[in-house]
mmCIF file of C-alpha atoms in Angstrom:
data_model
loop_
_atom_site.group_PDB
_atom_site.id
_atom_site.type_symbol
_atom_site.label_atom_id
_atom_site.label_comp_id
_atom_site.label_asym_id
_atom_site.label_seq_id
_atom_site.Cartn_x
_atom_site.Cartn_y
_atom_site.Cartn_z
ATOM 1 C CA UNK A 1 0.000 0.000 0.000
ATOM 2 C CA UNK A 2 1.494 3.439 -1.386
ATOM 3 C CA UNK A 3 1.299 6.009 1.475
ATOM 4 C CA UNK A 4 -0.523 9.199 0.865
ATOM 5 C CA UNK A 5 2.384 12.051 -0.194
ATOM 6 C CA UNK A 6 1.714 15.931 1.104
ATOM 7 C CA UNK A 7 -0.750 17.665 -0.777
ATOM 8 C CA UNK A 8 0.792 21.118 -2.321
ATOM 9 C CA UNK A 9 -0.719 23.076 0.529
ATOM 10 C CA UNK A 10 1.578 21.073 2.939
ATOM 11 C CA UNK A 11 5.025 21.114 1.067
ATOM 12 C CA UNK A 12 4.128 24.815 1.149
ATOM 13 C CA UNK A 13 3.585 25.124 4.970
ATOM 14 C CA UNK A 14 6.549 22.662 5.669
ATOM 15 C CA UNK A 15 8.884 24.525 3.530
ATOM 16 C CA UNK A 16 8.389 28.049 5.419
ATOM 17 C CA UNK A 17 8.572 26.511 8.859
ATOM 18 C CA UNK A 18 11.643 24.729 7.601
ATOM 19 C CA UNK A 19 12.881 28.435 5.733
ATOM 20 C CA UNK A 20 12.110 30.099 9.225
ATOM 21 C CA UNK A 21 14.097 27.213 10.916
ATOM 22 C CA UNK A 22 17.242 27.228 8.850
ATOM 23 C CA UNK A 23 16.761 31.560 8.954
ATOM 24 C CA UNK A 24 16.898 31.115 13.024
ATOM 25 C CA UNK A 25 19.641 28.359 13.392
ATOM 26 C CA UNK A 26 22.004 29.949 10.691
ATOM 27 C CA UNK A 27 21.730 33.000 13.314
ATOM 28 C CA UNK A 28 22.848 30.539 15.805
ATOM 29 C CA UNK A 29 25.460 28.975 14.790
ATOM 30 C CA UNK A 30 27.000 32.806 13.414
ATOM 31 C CA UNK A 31 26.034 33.605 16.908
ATOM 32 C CA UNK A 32 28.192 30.506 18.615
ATOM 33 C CA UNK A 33 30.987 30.888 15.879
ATOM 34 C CA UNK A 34 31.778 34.352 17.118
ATOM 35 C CA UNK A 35 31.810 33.208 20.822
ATOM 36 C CA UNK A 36 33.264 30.311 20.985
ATOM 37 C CA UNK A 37 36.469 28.158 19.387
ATOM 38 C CA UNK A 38 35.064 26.153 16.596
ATOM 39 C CA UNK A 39 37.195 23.410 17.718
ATOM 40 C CA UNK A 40 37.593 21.475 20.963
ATOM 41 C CA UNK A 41 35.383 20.740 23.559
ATOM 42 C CA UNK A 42 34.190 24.684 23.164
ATOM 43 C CA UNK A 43 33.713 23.811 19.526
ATOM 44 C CA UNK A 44 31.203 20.872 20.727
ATOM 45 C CA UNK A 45 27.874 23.424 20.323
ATOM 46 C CA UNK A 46 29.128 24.870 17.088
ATOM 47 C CA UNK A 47 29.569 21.571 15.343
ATOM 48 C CA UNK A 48 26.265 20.030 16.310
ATOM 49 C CA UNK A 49 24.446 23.182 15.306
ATOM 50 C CA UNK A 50 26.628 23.129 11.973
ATOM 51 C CA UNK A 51 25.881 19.850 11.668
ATOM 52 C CA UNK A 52 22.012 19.836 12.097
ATOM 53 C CA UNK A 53 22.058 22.919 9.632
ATOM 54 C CA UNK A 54 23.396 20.799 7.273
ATOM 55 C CA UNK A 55 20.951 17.909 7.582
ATOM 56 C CA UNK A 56 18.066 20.730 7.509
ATOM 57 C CA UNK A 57 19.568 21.779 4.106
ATOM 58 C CA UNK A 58 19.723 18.023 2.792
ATOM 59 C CA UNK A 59 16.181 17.213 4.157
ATOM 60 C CA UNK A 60 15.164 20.712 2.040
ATOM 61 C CA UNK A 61 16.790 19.636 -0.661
ATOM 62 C CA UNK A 62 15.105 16.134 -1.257
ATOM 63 C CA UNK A 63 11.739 17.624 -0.194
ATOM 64 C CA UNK A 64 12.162 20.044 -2.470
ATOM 65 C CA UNK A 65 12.968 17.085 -5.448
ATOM 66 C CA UNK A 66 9.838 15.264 -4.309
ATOM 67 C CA UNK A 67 7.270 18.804 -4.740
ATOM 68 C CA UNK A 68 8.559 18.237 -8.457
ATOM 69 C CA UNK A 69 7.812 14.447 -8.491
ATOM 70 C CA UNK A 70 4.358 14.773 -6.916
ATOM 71 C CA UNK A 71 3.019 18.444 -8.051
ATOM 72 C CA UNK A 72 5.146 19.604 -10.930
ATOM 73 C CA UNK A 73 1.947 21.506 -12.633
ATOM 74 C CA UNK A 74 2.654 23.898 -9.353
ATOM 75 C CA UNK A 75 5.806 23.283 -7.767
ATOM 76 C CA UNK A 76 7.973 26.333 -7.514
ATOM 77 C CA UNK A 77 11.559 26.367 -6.022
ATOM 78 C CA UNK A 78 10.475 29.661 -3.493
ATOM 79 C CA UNK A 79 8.247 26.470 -2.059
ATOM 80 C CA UNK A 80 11.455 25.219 0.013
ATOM 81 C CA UNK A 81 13.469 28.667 -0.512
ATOM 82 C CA UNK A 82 11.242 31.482 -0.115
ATOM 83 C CA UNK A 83 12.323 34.859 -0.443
ATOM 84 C CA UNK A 84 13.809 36.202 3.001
ATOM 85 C CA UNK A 85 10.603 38.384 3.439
ATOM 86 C CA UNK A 86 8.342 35.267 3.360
ATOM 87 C CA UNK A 87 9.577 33.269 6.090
ATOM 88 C CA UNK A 88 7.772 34.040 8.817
ATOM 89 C CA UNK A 89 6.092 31.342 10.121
ATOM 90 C CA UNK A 90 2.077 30.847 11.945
ATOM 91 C CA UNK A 91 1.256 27.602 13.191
ATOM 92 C CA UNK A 92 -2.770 26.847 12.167
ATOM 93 C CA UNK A 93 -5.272 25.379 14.084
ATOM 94 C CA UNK A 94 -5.841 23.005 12.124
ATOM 95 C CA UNK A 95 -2.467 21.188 10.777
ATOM 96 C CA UNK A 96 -2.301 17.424 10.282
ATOM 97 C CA UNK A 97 -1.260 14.952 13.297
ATOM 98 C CA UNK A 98 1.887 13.604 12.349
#
């Protein structure tokens, strides 16, 4: 049995929370980078914030191939990389239980 794929409508409120995520943990890890050693056991934070940016970006990335696969009448790439000024994110009422 095939599972049911995200509709358009949730690729598109995925990829802004994920946007506004990425936005907010890119400030982090700037934010660690300038106070602490990147290496070392002061380095620790920095990497595993570096690290989970870079598995954000990857996840992104394939969600971003799979809007093509499943809705390419519609997908756009701002879907998973909106414009800075579109990233705020509002949590509905009404989402999906995961």
């Amino acid at each position: 049995m095939t599972k049911p794929r995200l509709t358009f409508e949730e690729h598109e409120h995925l990829g802004l929370t994920l946007a506004a995520i990425h936005t907010e943990l890119v400030r982090r890890v700037t934010q660690l980078a300038n106070a602490y050693p990147r290496s070392g056991v002061e380095g620790e934070s920095y990497r595993h914030l570096r690290a989970a940016e870079e598995a954000l970006n990857r996840a992104r990335a394939s969600l971003d191939n799979a809007l093509f696969r499943e809705h390419p009448d519609v997908g756009e790439t701002t879907v998973y990389y909106p414009h800075p000024e579109d990233r705020s994110v509002t949590v509905p009422t009404d989402f999906r239980q995961l």
